[in-house]
Each structure stands twice: as C-alpha cells, then as structure tokens.
mmCIF file of C-alpha atoms in Angstrom:
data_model
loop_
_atom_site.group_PDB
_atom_site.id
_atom_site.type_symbol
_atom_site.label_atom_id
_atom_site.label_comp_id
_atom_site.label_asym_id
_atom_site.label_seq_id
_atom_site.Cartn_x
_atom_site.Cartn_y
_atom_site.Cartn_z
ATOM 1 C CA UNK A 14 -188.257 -183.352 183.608
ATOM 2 C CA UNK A 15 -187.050 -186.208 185.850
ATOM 3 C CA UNK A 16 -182.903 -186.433 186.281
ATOM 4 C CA UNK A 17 -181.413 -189.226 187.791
ATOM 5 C CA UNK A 18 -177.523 -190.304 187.681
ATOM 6 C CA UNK A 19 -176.961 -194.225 188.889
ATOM 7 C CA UNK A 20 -173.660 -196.126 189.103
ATOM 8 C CA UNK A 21 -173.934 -199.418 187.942
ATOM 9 C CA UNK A 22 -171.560 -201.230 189.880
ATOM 10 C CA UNK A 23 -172.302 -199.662 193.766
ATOM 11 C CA UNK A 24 -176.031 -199.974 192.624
ATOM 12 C CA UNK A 25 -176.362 -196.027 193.827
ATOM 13 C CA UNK A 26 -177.909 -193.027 192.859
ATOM 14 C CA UNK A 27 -175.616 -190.770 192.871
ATOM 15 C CA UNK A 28 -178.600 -187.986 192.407
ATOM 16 C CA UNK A 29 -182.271 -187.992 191.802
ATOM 17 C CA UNK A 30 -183.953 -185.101 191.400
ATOM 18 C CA UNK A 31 -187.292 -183.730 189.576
ATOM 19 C CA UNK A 32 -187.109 -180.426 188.768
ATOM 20 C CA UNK A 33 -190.839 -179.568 187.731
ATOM 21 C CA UNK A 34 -191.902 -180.508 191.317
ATOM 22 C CA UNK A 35 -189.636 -177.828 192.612
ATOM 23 C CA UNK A 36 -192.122 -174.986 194.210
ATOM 24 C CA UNK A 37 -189.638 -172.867 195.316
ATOM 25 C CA UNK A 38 -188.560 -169.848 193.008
ATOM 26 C CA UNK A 39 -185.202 -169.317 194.051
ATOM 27 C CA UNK A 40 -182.041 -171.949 193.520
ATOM 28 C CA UNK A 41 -181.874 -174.880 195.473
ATOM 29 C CA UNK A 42 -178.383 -176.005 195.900
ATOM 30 C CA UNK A 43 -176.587 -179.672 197.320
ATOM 31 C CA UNK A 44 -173.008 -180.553 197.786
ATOM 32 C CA UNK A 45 -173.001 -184.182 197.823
ATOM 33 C CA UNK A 46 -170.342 -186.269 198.730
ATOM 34 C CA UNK A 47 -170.573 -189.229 196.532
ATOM 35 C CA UNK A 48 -170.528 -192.968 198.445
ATOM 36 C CA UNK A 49 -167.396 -194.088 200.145
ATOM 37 C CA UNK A 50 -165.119 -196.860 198.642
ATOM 38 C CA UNK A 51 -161.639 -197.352 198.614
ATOM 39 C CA UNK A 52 -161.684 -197.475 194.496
ATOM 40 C CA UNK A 53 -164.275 -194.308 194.154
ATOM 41 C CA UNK A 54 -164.009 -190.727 194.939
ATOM 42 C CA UNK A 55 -166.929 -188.407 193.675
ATOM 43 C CA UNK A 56 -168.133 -185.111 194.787
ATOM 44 C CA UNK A 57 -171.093 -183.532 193.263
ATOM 45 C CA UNK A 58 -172.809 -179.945 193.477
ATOM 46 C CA UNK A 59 -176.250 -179.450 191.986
ATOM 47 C CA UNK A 60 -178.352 -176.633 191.738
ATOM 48 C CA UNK A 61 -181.716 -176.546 190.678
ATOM 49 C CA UNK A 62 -185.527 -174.942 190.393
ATOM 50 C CA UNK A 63 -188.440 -175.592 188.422
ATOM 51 C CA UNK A 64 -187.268 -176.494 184.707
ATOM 52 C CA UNK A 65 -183.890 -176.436 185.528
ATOM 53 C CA UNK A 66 -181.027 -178.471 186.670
ATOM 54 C CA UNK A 67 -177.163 -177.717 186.436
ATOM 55 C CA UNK A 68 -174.627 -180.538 187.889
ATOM 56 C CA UNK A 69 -170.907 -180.180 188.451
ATOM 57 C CA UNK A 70 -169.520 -183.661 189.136
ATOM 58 C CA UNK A 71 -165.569 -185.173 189.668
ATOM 59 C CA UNK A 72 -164.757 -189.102 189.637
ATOM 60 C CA UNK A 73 -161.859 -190.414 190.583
ATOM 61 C CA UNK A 74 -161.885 -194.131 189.996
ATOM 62 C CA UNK A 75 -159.474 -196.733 190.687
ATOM 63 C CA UNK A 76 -161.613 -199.530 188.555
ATOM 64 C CA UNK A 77 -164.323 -198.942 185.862
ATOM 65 C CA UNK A 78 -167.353 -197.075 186.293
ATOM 66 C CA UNK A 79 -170.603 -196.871 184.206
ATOM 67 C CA UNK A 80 -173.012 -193.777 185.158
ATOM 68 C CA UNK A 81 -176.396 -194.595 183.798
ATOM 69 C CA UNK A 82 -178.050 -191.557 183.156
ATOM 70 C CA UNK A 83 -181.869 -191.078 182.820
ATOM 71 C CA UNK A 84 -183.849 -188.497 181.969
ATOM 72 C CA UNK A 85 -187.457 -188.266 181.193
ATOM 73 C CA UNK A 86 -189.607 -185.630 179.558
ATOM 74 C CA UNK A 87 -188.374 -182.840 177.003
ATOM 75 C CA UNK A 88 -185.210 -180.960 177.703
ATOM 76 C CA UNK A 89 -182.232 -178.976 176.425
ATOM 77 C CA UNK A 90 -178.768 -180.430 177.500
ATOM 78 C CA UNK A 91 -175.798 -178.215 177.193
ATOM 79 C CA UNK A 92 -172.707 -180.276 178.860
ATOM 80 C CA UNK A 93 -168.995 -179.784 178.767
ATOM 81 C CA UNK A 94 -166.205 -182.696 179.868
ATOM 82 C CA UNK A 95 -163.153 -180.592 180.876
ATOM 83 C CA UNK A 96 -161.421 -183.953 182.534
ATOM 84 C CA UNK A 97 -162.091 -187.595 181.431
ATOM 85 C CA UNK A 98 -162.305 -190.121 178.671
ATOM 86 C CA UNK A 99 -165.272 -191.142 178.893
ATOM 87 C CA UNK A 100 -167.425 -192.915 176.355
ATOM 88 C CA UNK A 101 -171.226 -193.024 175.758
ATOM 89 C CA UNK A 102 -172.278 -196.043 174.879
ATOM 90 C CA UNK A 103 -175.341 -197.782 172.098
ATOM 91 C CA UNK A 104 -176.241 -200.624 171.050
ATOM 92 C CA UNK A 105 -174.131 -200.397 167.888
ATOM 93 C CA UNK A 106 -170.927 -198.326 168.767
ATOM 94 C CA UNK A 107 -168.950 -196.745 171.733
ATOM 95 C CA UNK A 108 -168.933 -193.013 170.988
ATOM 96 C CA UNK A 109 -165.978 -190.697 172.455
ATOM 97 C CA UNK A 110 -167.614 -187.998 174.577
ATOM 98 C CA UNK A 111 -164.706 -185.631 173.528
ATOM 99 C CA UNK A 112 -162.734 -183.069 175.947
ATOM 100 C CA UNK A 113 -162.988 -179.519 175.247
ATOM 101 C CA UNK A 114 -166.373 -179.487 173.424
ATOM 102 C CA UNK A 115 -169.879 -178.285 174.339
ATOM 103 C CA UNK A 116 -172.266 -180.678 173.405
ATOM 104 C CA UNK A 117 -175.942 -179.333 173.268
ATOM 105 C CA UNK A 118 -179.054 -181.869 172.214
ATOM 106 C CA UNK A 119 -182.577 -181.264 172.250
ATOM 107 C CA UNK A 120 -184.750 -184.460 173.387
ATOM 108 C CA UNK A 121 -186.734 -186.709 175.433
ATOM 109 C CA UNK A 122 -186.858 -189.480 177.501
ATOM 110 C CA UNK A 123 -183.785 -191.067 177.457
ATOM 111 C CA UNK A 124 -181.356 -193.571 178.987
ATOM 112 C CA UNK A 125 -177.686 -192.748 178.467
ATOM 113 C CA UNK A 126 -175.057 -195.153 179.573
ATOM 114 C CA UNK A 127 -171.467 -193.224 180.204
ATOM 115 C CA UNK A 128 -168.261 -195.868 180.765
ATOM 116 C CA UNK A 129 -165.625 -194.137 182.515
ATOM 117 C CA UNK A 130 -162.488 -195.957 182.414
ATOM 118 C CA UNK A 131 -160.143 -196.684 185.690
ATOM 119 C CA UNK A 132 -157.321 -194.188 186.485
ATOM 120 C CA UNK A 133 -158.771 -191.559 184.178
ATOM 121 C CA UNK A 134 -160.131 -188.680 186.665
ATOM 122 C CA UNK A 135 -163.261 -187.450 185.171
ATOM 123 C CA UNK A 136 -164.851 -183.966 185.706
ATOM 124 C CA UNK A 137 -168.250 -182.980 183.812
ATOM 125 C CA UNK A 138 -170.430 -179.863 184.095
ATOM 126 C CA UNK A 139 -174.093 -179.693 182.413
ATOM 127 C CA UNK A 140 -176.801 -177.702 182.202
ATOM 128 C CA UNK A 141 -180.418 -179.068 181.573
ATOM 129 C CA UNK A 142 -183.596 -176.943 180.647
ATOM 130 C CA UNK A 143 -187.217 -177.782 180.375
ATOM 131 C CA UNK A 144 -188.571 -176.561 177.058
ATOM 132 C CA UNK A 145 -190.914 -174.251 178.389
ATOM 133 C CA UNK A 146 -187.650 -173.558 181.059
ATOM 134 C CA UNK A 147 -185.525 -172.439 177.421
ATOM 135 C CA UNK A 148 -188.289 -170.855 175.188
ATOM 136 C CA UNK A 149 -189.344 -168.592 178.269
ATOM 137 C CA UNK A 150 -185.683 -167.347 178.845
ATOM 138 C CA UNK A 151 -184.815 -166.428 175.373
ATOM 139 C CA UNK A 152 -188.540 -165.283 174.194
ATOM 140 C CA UNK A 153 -187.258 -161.648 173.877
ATOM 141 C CA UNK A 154 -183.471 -161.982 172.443
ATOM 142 C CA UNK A 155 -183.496 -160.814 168.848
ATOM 143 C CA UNK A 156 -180.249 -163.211 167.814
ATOM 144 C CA UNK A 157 -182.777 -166.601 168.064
ATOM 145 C CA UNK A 158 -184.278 -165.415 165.127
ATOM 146 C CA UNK A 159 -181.304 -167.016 163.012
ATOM 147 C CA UNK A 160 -180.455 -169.677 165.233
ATOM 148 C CA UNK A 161 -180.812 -173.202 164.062
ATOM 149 C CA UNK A 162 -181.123 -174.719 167.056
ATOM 150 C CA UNK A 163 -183.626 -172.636 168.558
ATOM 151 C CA UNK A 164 -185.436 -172.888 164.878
ATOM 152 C CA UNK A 165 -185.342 -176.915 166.149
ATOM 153 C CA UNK A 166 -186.809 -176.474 169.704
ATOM 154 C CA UNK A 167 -189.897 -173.911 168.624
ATOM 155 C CA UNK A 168 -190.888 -176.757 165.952
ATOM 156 C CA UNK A 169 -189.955 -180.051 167.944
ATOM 157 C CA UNK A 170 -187.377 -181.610 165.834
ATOM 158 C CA UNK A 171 -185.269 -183.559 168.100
ATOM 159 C CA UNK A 172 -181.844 -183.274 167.878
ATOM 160 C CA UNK A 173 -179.300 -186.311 168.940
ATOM 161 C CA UNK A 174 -176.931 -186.332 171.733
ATOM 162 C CA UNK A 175 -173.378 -185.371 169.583
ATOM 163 C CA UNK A 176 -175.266 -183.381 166.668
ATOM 164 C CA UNK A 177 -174.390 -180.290 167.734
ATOM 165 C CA UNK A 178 -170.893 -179.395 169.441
ATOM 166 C CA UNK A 179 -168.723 -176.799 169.971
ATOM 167 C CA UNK A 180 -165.256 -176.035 170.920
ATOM 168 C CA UNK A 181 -164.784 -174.371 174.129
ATOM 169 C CA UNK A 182 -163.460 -170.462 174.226
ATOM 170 C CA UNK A 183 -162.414 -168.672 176.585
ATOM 171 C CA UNK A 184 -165.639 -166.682 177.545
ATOM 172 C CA UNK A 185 -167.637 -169.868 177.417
ATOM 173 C CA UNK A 186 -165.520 -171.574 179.928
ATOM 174 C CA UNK A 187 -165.307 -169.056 182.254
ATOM 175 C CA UNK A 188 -169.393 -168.589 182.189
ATOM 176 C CA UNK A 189 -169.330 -172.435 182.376
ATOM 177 C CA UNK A 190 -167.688 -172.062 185.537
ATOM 178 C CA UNK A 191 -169.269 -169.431 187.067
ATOM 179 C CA UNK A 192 -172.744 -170.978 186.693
ATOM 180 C CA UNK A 193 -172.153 -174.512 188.210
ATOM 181 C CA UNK A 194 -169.706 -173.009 190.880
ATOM 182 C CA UNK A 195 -173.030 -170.587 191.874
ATOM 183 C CA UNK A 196 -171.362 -168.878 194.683
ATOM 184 C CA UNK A 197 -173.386 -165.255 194.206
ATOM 185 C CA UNK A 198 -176.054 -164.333 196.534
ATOM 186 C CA UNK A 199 -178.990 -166.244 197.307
ATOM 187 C CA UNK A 200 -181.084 -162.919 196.839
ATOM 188 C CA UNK A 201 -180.027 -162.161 193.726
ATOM 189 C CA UNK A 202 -179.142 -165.805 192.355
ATOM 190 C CA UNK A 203 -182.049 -166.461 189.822
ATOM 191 C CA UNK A 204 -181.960 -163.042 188.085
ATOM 192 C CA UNK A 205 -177.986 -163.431 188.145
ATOM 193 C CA UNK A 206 -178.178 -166.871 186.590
ATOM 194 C CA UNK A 207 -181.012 -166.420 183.911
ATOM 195 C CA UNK A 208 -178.595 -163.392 182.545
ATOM 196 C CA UNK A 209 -175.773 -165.924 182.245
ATOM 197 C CA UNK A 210 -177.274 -168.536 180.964
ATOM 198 C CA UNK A 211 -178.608 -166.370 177.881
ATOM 199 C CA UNK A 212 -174.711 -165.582 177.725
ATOM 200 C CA UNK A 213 -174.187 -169.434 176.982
ATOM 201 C CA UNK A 214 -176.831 -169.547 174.406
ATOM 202 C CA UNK A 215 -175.455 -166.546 172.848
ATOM 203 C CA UNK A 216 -171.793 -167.499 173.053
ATOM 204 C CA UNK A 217 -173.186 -171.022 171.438
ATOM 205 C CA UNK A 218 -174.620 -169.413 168.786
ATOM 206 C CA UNK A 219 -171.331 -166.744 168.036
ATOM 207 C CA UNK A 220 -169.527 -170.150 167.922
ATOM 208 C CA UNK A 221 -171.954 -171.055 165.336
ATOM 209 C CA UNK A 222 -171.379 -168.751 162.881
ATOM 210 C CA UNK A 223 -167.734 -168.379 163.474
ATOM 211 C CA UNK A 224 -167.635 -172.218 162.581
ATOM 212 C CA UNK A 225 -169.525 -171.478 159.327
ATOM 213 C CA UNK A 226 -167.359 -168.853 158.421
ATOM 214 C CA UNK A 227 -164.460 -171.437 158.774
ATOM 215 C CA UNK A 228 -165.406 -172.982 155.487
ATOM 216 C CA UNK A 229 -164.664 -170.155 153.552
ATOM 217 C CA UNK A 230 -160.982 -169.541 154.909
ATOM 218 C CA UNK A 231 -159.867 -173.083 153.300
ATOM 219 C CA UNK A 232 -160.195 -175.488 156.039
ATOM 220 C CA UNK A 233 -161.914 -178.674 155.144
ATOM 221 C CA UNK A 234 -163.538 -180.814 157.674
ATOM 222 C CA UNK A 235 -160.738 -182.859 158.959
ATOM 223 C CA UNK A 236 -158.682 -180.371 159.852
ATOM 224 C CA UNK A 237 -160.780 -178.258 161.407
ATOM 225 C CA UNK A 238 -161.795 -180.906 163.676
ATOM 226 C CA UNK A 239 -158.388 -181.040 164.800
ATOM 227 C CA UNK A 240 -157.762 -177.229 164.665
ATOM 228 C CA UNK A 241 -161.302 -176.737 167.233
ATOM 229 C CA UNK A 242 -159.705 -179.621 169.528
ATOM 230 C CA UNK A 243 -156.095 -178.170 169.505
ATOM 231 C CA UNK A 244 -157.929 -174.723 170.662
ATOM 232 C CA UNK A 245 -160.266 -176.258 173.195
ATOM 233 C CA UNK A 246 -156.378 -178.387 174.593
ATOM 234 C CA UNK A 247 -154.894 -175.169 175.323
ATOM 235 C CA UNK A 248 -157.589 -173.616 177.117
ATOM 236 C CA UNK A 249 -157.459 -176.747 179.825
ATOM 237 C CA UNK A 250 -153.701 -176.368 179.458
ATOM 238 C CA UNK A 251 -152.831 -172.988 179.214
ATOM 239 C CA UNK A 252 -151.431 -172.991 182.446
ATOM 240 C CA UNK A 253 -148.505 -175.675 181.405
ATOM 241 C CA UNK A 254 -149.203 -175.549 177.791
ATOM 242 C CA UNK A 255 -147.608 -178.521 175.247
ATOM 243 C CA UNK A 256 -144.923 -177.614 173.128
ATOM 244 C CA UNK A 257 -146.221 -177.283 169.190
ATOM 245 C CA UNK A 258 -144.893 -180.242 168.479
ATOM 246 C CA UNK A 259 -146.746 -182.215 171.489
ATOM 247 C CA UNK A 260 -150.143 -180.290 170.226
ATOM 248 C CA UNK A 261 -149.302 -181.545 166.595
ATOM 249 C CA UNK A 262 -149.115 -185.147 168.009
ATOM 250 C CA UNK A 263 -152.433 -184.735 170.354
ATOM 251 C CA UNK A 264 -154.221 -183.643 167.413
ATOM 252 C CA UNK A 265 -152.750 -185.670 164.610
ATOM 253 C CA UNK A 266 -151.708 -183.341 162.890
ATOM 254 C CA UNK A 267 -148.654 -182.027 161.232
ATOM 255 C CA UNK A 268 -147.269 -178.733 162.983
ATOM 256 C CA UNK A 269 -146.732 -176.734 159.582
ATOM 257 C CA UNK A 270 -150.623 -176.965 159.124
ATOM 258 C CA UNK A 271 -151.633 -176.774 162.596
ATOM 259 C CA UNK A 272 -149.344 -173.436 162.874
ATOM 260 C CA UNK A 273 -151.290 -171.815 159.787
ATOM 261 C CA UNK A 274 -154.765 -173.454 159.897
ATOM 262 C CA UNK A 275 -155.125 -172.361 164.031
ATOM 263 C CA UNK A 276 -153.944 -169.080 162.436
ATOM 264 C CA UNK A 277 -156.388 -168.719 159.542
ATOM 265 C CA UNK A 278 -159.192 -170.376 162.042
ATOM 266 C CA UNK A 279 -158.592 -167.709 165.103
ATOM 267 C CA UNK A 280 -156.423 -164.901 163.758
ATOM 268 C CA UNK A 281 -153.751 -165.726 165.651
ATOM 269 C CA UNK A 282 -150.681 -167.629 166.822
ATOM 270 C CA UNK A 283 -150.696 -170.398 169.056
ATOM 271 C CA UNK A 284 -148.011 -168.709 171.266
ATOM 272 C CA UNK A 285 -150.240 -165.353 171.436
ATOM 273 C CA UNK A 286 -153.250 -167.600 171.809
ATOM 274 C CA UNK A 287 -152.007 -169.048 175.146
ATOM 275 C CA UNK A 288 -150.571 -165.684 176.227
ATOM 276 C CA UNK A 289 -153.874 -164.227 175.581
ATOM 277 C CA UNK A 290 -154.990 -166.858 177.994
ATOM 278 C CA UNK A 291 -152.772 -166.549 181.092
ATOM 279 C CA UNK A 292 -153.450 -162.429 180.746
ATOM 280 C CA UNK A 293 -157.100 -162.991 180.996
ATOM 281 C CA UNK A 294 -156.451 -165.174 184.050
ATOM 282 C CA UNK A 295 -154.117 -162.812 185.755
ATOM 283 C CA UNK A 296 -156.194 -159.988 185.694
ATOM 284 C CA UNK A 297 -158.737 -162.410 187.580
ATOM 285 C CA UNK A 298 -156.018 -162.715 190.319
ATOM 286 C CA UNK A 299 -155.085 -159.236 190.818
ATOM 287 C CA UNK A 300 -155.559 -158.549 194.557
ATOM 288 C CA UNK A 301 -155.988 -162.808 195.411
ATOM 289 C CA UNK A 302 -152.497 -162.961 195.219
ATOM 290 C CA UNK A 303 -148.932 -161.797 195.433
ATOM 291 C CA UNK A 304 -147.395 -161.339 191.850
ATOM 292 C CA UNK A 305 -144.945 -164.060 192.147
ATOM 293 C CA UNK A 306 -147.939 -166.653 193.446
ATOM 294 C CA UNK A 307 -149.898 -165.322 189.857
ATOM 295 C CA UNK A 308 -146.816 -165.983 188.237
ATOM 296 C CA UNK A 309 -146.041 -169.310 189.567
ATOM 297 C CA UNK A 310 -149.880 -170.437 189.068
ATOM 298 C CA UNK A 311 -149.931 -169.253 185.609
ATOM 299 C CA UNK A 312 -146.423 -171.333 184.386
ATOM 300 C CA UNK A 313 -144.049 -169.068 184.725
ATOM 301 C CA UNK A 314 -140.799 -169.785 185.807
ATOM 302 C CA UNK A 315 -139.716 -166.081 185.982
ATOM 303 C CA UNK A 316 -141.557 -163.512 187.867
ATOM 304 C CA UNK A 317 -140.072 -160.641 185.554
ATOM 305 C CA UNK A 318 -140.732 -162.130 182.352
ATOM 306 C CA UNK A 319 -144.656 -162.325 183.749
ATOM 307 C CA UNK A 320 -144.562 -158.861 184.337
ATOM 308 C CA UNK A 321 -143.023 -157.706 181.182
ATOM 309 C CA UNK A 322 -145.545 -159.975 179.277
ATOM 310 C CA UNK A 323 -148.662 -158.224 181.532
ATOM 311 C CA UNK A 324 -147.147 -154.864 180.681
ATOM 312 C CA UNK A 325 -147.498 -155.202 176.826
ATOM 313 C CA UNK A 326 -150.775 -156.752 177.664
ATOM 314 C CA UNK A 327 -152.385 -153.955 179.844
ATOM 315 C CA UNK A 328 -150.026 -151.029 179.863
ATOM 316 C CA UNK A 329 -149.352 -151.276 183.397
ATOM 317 C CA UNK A 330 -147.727 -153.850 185.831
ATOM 318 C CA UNK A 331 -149.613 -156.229 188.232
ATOM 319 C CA UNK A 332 -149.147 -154.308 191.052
ATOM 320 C CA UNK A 333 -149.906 -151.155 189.361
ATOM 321 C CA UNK A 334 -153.525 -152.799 188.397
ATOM 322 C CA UNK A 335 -154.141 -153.250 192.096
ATOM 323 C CA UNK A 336 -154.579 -149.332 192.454
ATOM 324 C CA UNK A 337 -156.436 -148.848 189.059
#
C-alpha cells in the first residue's frame, strides 16, 4: 500500500509514504508544514506503521487547488471532511465529497483527483488500512459477523469511493479526533490506537443498523438524506448553532418536517440535540478552564444560564464536577 498526495498546480508532493516498507512496530509520526506561497497554507500530520496510514490535513487557499491522490495496492479508506467543499472528480461527473459524512470504500489502485475551490478552507482526516492491516484487527470481534462491509472485504468485492457513508455522531467524531490528533504515549500508542480504531468500525457499523431501522419509522430516502446532513451540521456547529429556520434552508428542507423527521430519526429535539452536544463538550473542559471561558467557548452569552443548563444535565455545577 503506496500513499501519495500531489498538488497539481505547485507540482509537489505534499506526502509520499509506503506503509508496508515500514519495519518499525510502533507509530511513526510527521508534522509537515506544507510548501510556502502567498495563495497556499497547508499543514499536515501523518502517522503511520506497516498497513496503516492516518492523515490529518488543513488548506487554506487563496486560488484553486487540485490534490491528486494515489494509492496503490488493496486498502480500506475511512475519511471524514469536517471543513471544505471539495469535489472528486471522473471522467463523467464532478461528485460533492459532502461535509459531515464518513465515507468508507474498499479498493485498489487508484488515482483520485480532489478540486478544492479558492476561499473555501478545507480540513480532511482519513484513515487507510491494508487488508491484511483490517482483517487482522477485527479477526476476533463477534459484531463482523453481520456486517456487510466486512462480508465485502473477506470475499474481495470492491466497493466504490461514495458507496458507503455515514453521518457523523458525536462518539465518532470525537474518536475521529483523538486518533489523527495521536497525542498518547509513544509506549503505549499502538495498543491504544488498534482499540480505537475497532471503536470506528464498530461505531460504523451501529450507524449501520440505526440507518436501516430508519426505514421503518416513515422516512423515505430524500428526507433522510437531509435529516443525516442536518445532524452531521450541528455537530460542526454546535458551538454557534443555526437557527431552525437557517438548518431548514441548509438542508432544503421545510422546518415542520425537519422538526419531526430529526425527531422520529434520533429521538429527540433539535434544541436538546445541540444541548446534548455542548454538555458532552463541557464535561471535556472541566479543570482546562474557568467556567465562564467553557461558557464563552461553548456559545453562551450568559455564564448562569450555562450553569443552570449543566445542572439539569449532571446534577451538579461545573465547579462542583471539578471535586467529583
């Protein structure tokens, strides 16, 4: 499994690395500062060992940029674009990559050109597995049984980028994060990072089912599409969170349906979606910060109403939680 990300127009690699040559058995890890121009930021943190490769990248771009991605030999790609509108483009047709999704594929060999447009900042995070890399990390997990996509990899049906995606949760985010950030210890990094990436796969295959579920609550097609993309929104904007009305424009969707299909879809309000949110991230900051710097970096403009809202949440206030 050979990676290699080039910008077409600096004529640069912006990495190049092949993980199957990697002899070392712990994590290898580069921060790499991108090339310098006046029109192109990027900074770029890989990590990698034998049969595996995870890359956390952030363009800003003044014109337009095309990333010409290769790849060569078999692998599982699990990727997520938090930032960006970027496009993958085919001979016939210039597909959306889509914020907020997880896209996974199983393939080979392939040449995928990205076009990121000028004054759009992008950020992307993915994760790529050799086969034997996958089927060696989830050989004993009793879930894969029932998994389609693992049914795909064991028998070698390939399996397109864009045929299987996912909308982003909570959980999966945060795991997303904590695997291409990497900052645990070296000494304990491989074991750590084999137990979360068998989270992902798991958390993949919960969203799964929960999307097959979906058909039998009366949501056709359409609308879920817009429902899973008005979900995956908040979680990149829970912090400063559109009004329902702004969602139901994002979305396309009218706000009478996108109130009661979110609700049929995830058992729960918008509003008590995105306070579910900013609780899960402010028991993260307990102790990083004072409560009025949570408050402020959560959205709220008043420091009691944040503690009254973590009260109902937890039972106690913020500073309480520092001594529990």
């Amino acid at each position: 499994m050979y990676i290699e990300s080039k910008l077409e127009e600096i004529d640069e690699a912006l990495f190049s690395v092949d993980p199957s040559e990697v002899r070392d058995p712990n994590i290898l890890q580069e921060k790499i500062a991108g090339p310098t121009y006046s029109w192109l930021k990027a900074k770029t943190k890989i990590q990698f060992t034998k049969g595996l490769f995870i890359v956390d990248t952030y363009f800003e771009n003044d014109r337009d940029l095309t990333d010409i991605f290769s790849i060569s030999g078999e692998y599982i790609q699990i990727s997520y674009l938090g930032k960006g509108d970027s496009h993958l483009m085919c001979a016939k047709e210039s597909k959306p990559v889509g914020i907020g999704c997880v896209n996974c594929c199983y393939n080979r060999n392939t040449i995928t050109t990205i076009k990121m447009p000028a004054n759009s900042p992008t950020h992307y995070q993915a994760l790529f597995l050799s086969k034997e890399y996958y089927l060696q990390l989830l050989k004993d997990e009793a879930w894969v049984a029932n998994n389609s996509f693992y049914k795909n990899i064991m028998e070698g049906e390939f399996l397109e980028w864009g045929t299987c995606k996912y909308p982003i949760d909570y959980n999966l985010y945060h795991i997303f994060n904590e695997v291409t950030r990497g900052d645990w210890k070296r000494d304990f990094k491989k074991y750590y990072l084999d137990l979360r990436l068998k989270e992902i796969f798991l958390s993949l295959h919960l969203c799964q089912e929960e999307l097959e579920r979906a058909t039998f609550k009366g949501i056709n097609d359409e609308n879920l599409e817009k429902i899973k993309t008005a979900h995956a929104y908040l979680i990149e904007h829970f912090k400063n969170p559109p009004t329902i009305k702004e969602l139901a424009r994002i979305v396309l969707l009218n706000e009478l349906q996108l109130k009661r299909d979110f609700k049929k879809m995830y058992g729960k309000t918008i509003r008590s979606f995105i306070i579910e949110l900013r609780m899960e991230k402010a028991k993260s900051l307990l102790g990083k910060h004072t409560v009025s710097e949570m408050a402020e970096i959560l959205g709220y403009r008043s420091v009691p109403h944040f503690i009254n809202t973590f009260k109902k949440c937890y039972g106690y206030t913020p500073k309480q939680g520092l001594n529990q």
